[in-house]
């Protein structure tokens, strides 16, 4: 198995079960390839970071412009009568 | 529990924008990467919520209820705008011709994800890297990783085959990994 296929499978196994042969091939490749082991750690980190980002959506200061807020509240007030 | 997250059986609409506007805006902005569009989606969310306010039973917080509506608005936006976006960005093949290679073995990725996303400088890098993904890939990645939608759900929304979705997600993860490595973890 080449590293590029290993990288693809490390992603795909997050989305669907891999066939047995692919699972075994990937496991063997990871045993002998330190770069792909590091890549596995990094891809898992990317996904964990994204999971937290999706929940927290911190934005760090991103705010609706005041004028936009006012127009929104005006629209709500009009619609709520 | 703070006031804005108190369960309410009758939502106080006079404070909606003040109490929830920025949080909804940040939620949308992360997923659509367009300030004007994010603002439009938030406004649509408030107006839809207003029409369905009688359905709000207080079983969840107002914020959670509004985010649920916004999530559907974002998916509706993806559906309405799918053809022109996806036609030009659908992977032509599963070849990894433009995939960055596995060429580094940095061990500096150990910092806790929750701490990273609270770091303002990291967040700037992360959102910049995310914005660098092709639109179709970013949408697929957003639904899969931010929202935890299943592959089957995403395929229906984007009208793509599972194999195309897997390629898009693989490329998105790989490019995001590479961008974070170069712009954050290597420089840290």
Tab-separated table of C-alpha atoms in Angstrom:
chain	number	residue	atom	x	y	z
A	1	UNK	CA	0.000	0.000	0.000
A	2	UNK	CA	1.266	3.460	-0.909
A	3	UNK	CA	1.100	6.392	1.475
A	4	UNK	CA	-1.450	8.180	-0.719
A	5	UNK	CA	-3.832	5.255	-0.469
A	6	UNK	CA	-3.210	5.060	3.247
A	7	UNK	CA	-4.077	8.759	3.564
A	8	UNK	CA	-7.278	8.260	1.599
A	9	UNK	CA	-8.326	5.299	3.724
A	10	UNK	CA	-7.541	7.139	6.962
A	11	UNK	CA	-10.127	9.681	5.862
A	12	UNK	CA	-12.660	7.273	4.367
A	13	UNK	CA	-12.802	5.068	7.429
A	14	UNK	CA	-14.361	8.011	9.252
A	15	UNK	CA	-17.247	7.970	6.775
A	16	UNK	CA	-17.921	4.310	6.046
A	17	UNK	CA	-16.682	0.873	7.115
A	18	UNK	CA	-13.701	-0.247	5.047
A	19	UNK	CA	-13.622	-3.730	3.495
A	20	UNK	CA	-11.646	-6.255	5.534
A	21	UNK	CA	-8.770	-6.391	3.052
A	22	UNK	CA	-8.368	-2.597	3.136
A	23	UNK	CA	-8.507	-2.559	6.922
A	24	UNK	CA	-5.750	-5.148	7.161
A	25	UNK	CA	-3.650	-3.410	4.501
A	26	UNK	CA	-3.975	-0.093	6.285
A	27	UNK	CA	-3.092	-1.606	9.640
A	28	UNK	CA	0.039	-3.229	8.228
A	29	UNK	CA	1.053	-0.016	6.461
A	30	UNK	CA	0.657	2.004	9.664
A	31	UNK	CA	2.890	-0.456	11.503
A	32	UNK	CA	5.771	0.245	9.150
A	33	UNK	CA	5.180	3.911	8.198
A	34	UNK	CA	5.814	6.585	10.831
A	35	UNK	CA	4.746	9.367	8.454
A	36	UNK	CA	1.312	7.837	8.031
A	37	UNK	CA	1.015	7.324	11.771
A	38	UNK	CA	1.700	11.032	12.215
A	39	UNK	CA	-0.754	11.807	9.428
A	40	UNK	CA	-3.396	9.710	11.204
A	41	UNK	CA	-2.869	11.743	14.383
A	42	UNK	CA	-3.166	14.992	12.462
A	43	UNK	CA	-6.317	14.023	10.563
A	44	UNK	CA	-7.921	12.967	13.840
A	45	UNK	CA	-6.876	16.315	15.317
A	46	UNK	CA	-8.393	18.205	12.364
A	47	UNK	CA	-11.685	16.398	12.894
A	48	UNK	CA	-11.657	16.880	16.678
A	49	UNK	CA	-10.861	20.575	16.310
A	50	UNK	CA	-13.662	20.935	13.775
A	51	UNK	CA	-16.107	19.121	16.028
A	52	UNK	CA	-15.371	21.595	18.826
A	53	UNK	CA	-15.507	24.522	16.399
A	54	UNK	CA	-18.933	23.419	15.185
A	55	UNK	CA	-20.292	23.314	18.715
A	56	UNK	CA	-18.665	26.449	20.065
A	57	UNK	CA	-18.558	28.577	16.885
A	58	UNK	CA	-16.589	31.072	18.983
A	59	UNK	CA	-16.179	33.630	16.218
A	60	UNK	CA	-13.882	35.674	18.438
A	61	UNK	CA	-15.535	39.036	18.058
A	62	UNK	CA	-17.522	38.422	14.893
A	63	UNK	CA	-20.710	40.403	15.383
A	64	UNK	CA	-23.636	41.536	13.356
A	65	UNK	CA	-23.194	45.189	12.375
A	66	UNK	CA	-25.338	47.440	14.628
A	67	UNK	CA	-27.386	48.714	11.680
A	68	UNK	CA	-28.126	45.125	10.656
A	69	UNK	CA	-29.189	44.279	14.190
A	70	UNK	CA	-31.528	47.245	14.263
A	71	UNK	CA	-33.119	46.369	10.927
A	72	UNK	CA	-33.558	42.776	12.097
A	73	UNK	CA	-35.229	43.769	15.322
A	74	UNK	CA	-37.434	46.215	13.408
A	75	UNK	CA	-38.488	43.385	11.060
A	76	UNK	CA	-39.266	41.159	14.036
A	77	UNK	CA	-41.243	43.897	15.736
A	78	UNK	CA	-43.246	44.579	12.565
A	79	UNK	CA	-43.989	40.881	12.039
A	80	UNK	CA	-44.949	40.323	15.646
A	81	UNK	CA	-47.377	43.213	15.362
B	1	UNK	CA	-27.874	29.240	33.834
B	2	UNK	CA	-27.887	32.767	32.437
B	3	UNK	CA	-30.993	34.627	31.393
B	4	UNK	CA	-30.562	34.057	27.671
B	5	UNK	CA	-30.531	30.306	28.138
B	6	UNK	CA	-33.476	30.110	30.476
B	7	UNK	CA	-36.216	27.927	29.079
B	8	UNK	CA	-39.099	30.135	28.092
B	9	UNK	CA	-42.546	29.042	27.076
B	10	UNK	CA	-43.315	32.418	25.514
B	11	UNK	CA	-40.216	33.753	23.776
B	12	UNK	CA	-39.611	37.445	24.385
B	13	UNK	CA	-39.107	38.548	20.791
B	14	UNK	CA	-38.153	42.086	21.784
B	15	UNK	CA	-34.752	40.793	22.931
B	16	UNK	CA	-34.088	38.146	20.295
B	17	UNK	CA	-31.524	40.070	18.267
B	18	UNK	CA	-29.782	41.441	21.334
B	19	UNK	CA	-29.636	38.081	23.115
B	20	UNK	CA	-29.053	35.669	20.244
B	21	UNK	CA	-28.134	37.633	17.110
B	22	UNK	CA	-24.344	37.447	17.411
B	23	UNK	CA	-24.283	33.773	18.408
B	24	UNK	CA	-26.487	32.824	15.466
B	25	UNK	CA	-24.398	35.006	13.173
B	26	UNK	CA	-21.170	33.267	14.232
B	27	UNK	CA	-22.818	29.868	13.786
B	28	UNK	CA	-23.884	30.772	10.252
B	29	UNK	CA	-20.647	32.550	9.342
B	30	UNK	CA	-18.574	29.464	10.161
B	31	UNK	CA	-20.747	27.421	7.818
B	32	UNK	CA	-21.324	29.765	4.865
B	33	UNK	CA	-18.199	31.960	5.003
B	34	UNK	CA	-20.067	35.045	3.787
B	35	UNK	CA	-21.001	37.850	6.216
B	36	UNK	CA	-23.941	39.171	4.183
B	37	UNK	CA	-25.375	35.717	3.586
B	38	UNK	CA	-24.882	34.806	7.249
B	39	UNK	CA	-26.816	37.931	8.228
B	40	UNK	CA	-29.623	37.082	5.791
B	41	UNK	CA	-29.877	33.553	7.167
B	42	UNK	CA	-30.067	34.854	10.729
B	43	UNK	CA	-32.834	37.269	9.790
B	44	UNK	CA	-34.753	34.482	8.011
B	45	UNK	CA	-34.304	32.377	11.131
B	46	UNK	CA	-35.809	35.009	13.390
B	47	UNK	CA	-38.764	35.559	11.066
B	48	UNK	CA	-39.420	31.817	10.704
B	49	UNK	CA	-39.159	31.403	14.463
B	50	UNK	CA	-41.656	34.195	14.924
B	51	UNK	CA	-44.171	32.416	12.691
B	52	UNK	CA	-43.672	29.188	14.599
B	53	UNK	CA	-43.354	30.695	18.072
B	54	UNK	CA	-46.485	28.894	19.243
B	55	UNK	CA	-44.675	25.609	18.556
B	56	UNK	CA	-41.965	26.465	21.046
B	57	UNK	CA	-42.816	24.509	24.178
B	58	UNK	CA	-39.854	25.386	26.343
B	59	UNK	CA	-38.433	21.896	26.097
B	60	UNK	CA	-35.140	23.427	24.996
B	61	UNK	CA	-33.585	26.832	25.385
B	62	UNK	CA	-34.565	29.604	22.985
B	63	UNK	CA	-30.979	29.596	21.690
B	64	UNK	CA	-31.069	25.876	20.913
B	65	UNK	CA	-34.448	26.238	19.237
B	66	UNK	CA	-33.227	29.121	17.064
B	67	UNK	CA	-30.034	27.274	16.112
B	68	UNK	CA	-32.126	24.300	15.035
B	69	UNK	CA	-34.071	26.573	12.693
B	70	UNK	CA	-30.877	28.213	11.421
B	71	UNK	CA	-29.343	24.805	10.711
B	72	UNK	CA	-32.259	24.022	8.390
B	73	UNK	CA	-31.953	27.449	6.746
B	74	UNK	CA	-28.305	26.737	5.946
B	75	UNK	CA	-29.149	23.334	4.462
B	76	UNK	CA	-31.940	24.939	2.411
B	77	UNK	CA	-29.392	27.434	1.138
B	78	UNK	CA	-27.077	24.585	0.107
B	79	UNK	CA	-29.946	22.868	-1.717
B	80	UNK	CA	-31.099	26.005	-3.538
B	81	UNK	CA	-27.600	26.855	-4.685
B	82	UNK	CA	-26.278	23.392	-5.375
B	83	UNK	CA	-26.089	23.225	-9.173
B	84	UNK	CA	-23.902	26.160	-10.059
B	85	UNK	CA	-21.550	25.527	-7.156
B	86	UNK	CA	-21.137	21.799	-7.425
B	87	UNK	CA	-20.947	21.554	-11.220
B	88	UNK	CA	-17.608	23.308	-11.283
B	89	UNK	CA	-16.150	21.766	-8.161
B	90	UNK	CA	-17.108	18.130	-8.307
B	91	UNK	CA	-13.957	16.022	-8.339
B	92	UNK	CA	-13.392	14.654	-11.797
B	93	UNK	CA	-11.763	11.505	-10.488
B	94	UNK	CA	-10.508	9.879	-7.354
B	95	UNK	CA	-6.900	10.407	-8.330
B	96	UNK	CA	-4.930	12.252	-5.705
B	97	UNK	CA	-3.218	14.458	-8.241
B	98	UNK	CA	-3.764	17.677	-6.332
B	99	UNK	CA	-3.610	16.238	-2.846
B	100	UNK	CA	-0.782	17.418	-0.688
B	101	UNK	CA	1.398	14.510	0.190
B	102	UNK	CA	2.084	12.917	3.519
B	103	UNK	CA	5.425	14.578	3.883
B	104	UNK	CA	5.688	15.729	7.458
B	105	UNK	CA	5.651	14.130	10.853
B	106	UNK	CA	5.111	17.027	13.193
B	107	UNK	CA	4.244	15.969	16.716
B	108	UNK	CA	3.007	19.408	17.714
B	109	UNK	CA	-0.678	18.583	17.238
B	110	UNK	CA	-1.266	17.489	20.800
B	111	UNK	CA	-2.953	20.635	22.111
B	112	UNK	CA	-6.540	20.096	23.207
B	113	UNK	CA	-9.059	21.007	20.474
B	114	UNK	CA	-11.238	22.919	22.940
B	115	UNK	CA	-8.290	25.133	23.894
B	116	UNK	CA	-7.303	25.692	20.297
B	117	UNK	CA	-10.712	26.909	19.157
B	118	UNK	CA	-10.799	29.365	22.052
B	119	UNK	CA	-7.475	30.802	20.892
B	120	UNK	CA	-8.239	33.873	18.804
B	121	UNK	CA	-5.071	33.614	16.707
B	122	UNK	CA	-5.672	29.941	15.961
B	123	UNK	CA	-9.266	30.714	15.065
B	124	UNK	CA	-8.129	33.266	12.487
B	125	UNK	CA	-5.848	30.658	10.893
B	126	UNK	CA	-8.517	27.953	11.048
B	127	UNK	CA	-11.200	30.061	9.371
B	128	UNK	CA	-8.735	31.256	6.742
B	129	UNK	CA	-7.792	27.659	5.959
B	130	UNK	CA	-11.458	26.696	5.824
B	131	UNK	CA	-12.191	29.547	3.438
B	132	UNK	CA	-9.453	28.224	1.163
B	133	UNK	CA	-11.343	24.996	0.479
B	134	UNK	CA	-13.407	24.689	-2.705
B	135	UNK	CA	-17.015	25.615	-1.916
B	136	UNK	CA	-18.427	22.120	-2.439
B	137	UNK	CA	-15.717	20.549	-0.301
B	138	UNK	CA	-16.245	23.132	2.441
B	139	UNK	CA	-19.969	22.460	2.516
B	140	UNK	CA	-19.480	18.703	2.724
B	141	UNK	CA	-16.846	19.098	5.424
B	142	UNK	CA	-19.015	21.532	7.381
B	143	UNK	CA	-22.018	19.227	7.464
B	144	UNK	CA	-19.919	16.165	8.283
B	145	UNK	CA	-17.518	17.571	10.870
B	146	UNK	CA	-19.269	20.624	12.336
B	147	UNK	CA	-22.759	19.189	12.408
B	148	UNK	CA	-22.141	15.445	12.432
B	149	UNK	CA	-24.547	14.674	9.596
B	150	UNK	CA	-24.296	11.184	8.147
B	151	UNK	CA	-22.826	10.568	4.719
B	152	UNK	CA	-26.249	9.493	3.505
B	153	UNK	CA	-27.834	12.771	4.614
B	154	UNK	CA	-25.082	14.834	3.011
B	155	UNK	CA	-25.327	12.916	-0.264
B	156	UNK	CA	-29.034	13.751	-0.441
B	157	UNK	CA	-28.476	17.429	0.313
B	158	UNK	CA	-25.591	17.864	-2.137
B	159	UNK	CA	-26.950	15.322	-4.640
B	160	UNK	CA	-23.654	13.487	-4.948
B	161	UNK	CA	-22.725	9.826	-4.845
B	162	UNK	CA	-21.110	8.376	-1.714
B	163	UNK	CA	-17.807	7.867	-3.535
B	164	UNK	CA	-17.763	11.505	-4.643
B	165	UNK	CA	-18.574	12.609	-1.110
B	166	UNK	CA	-15.716	10.525	0.305
B	167	UNK	CA	-13.309	12.112	-2.156
B	168	UNK	CA	-14.511	15.600	-1.253
B	169	UNK	CA	-14.178	14.903	2.476
B	170	UNK	CA	-10.743	13.344	2.032
B	171	UNK	CA	-9.495	16.332	0.071
B	172	UNK	CA	-11.037	18.796	2.507
B	173	UNK	CA	-9.448	17.100	5.519
B	174	UNK	CA	-6.096	16.785	3.770
B	175	UNK	CA	-6.013	20.405	2.655
B	176	UNK	CA	-7.131	21.655	6.045
B	177	UNK	CA	-4.472	19.523	7.719
B	178	UNK	CA	-1.816	20.882	5.395
B	179	UNK	CA	-2.926	24.497	5.843
B	180	UNK	CA	-2.998	24.218	9.644
B	181	UNK	CA	0.371	22.488	9.657
B	182	UNK	CA	2.015	25.221	7.587
B	183	UNK	CA	0.275	28.220	9.127
B	184	UNK	CA	-0.046	27.205	12.762
B	185	UNK	CA	1.647	24.065	14.004
B	186	UNK	CA	4.967	24.600	12.224
B	187	UNK	CA	5.157	28.207	13.332
B	188	UNK	CA	4.055	27.569	16.926
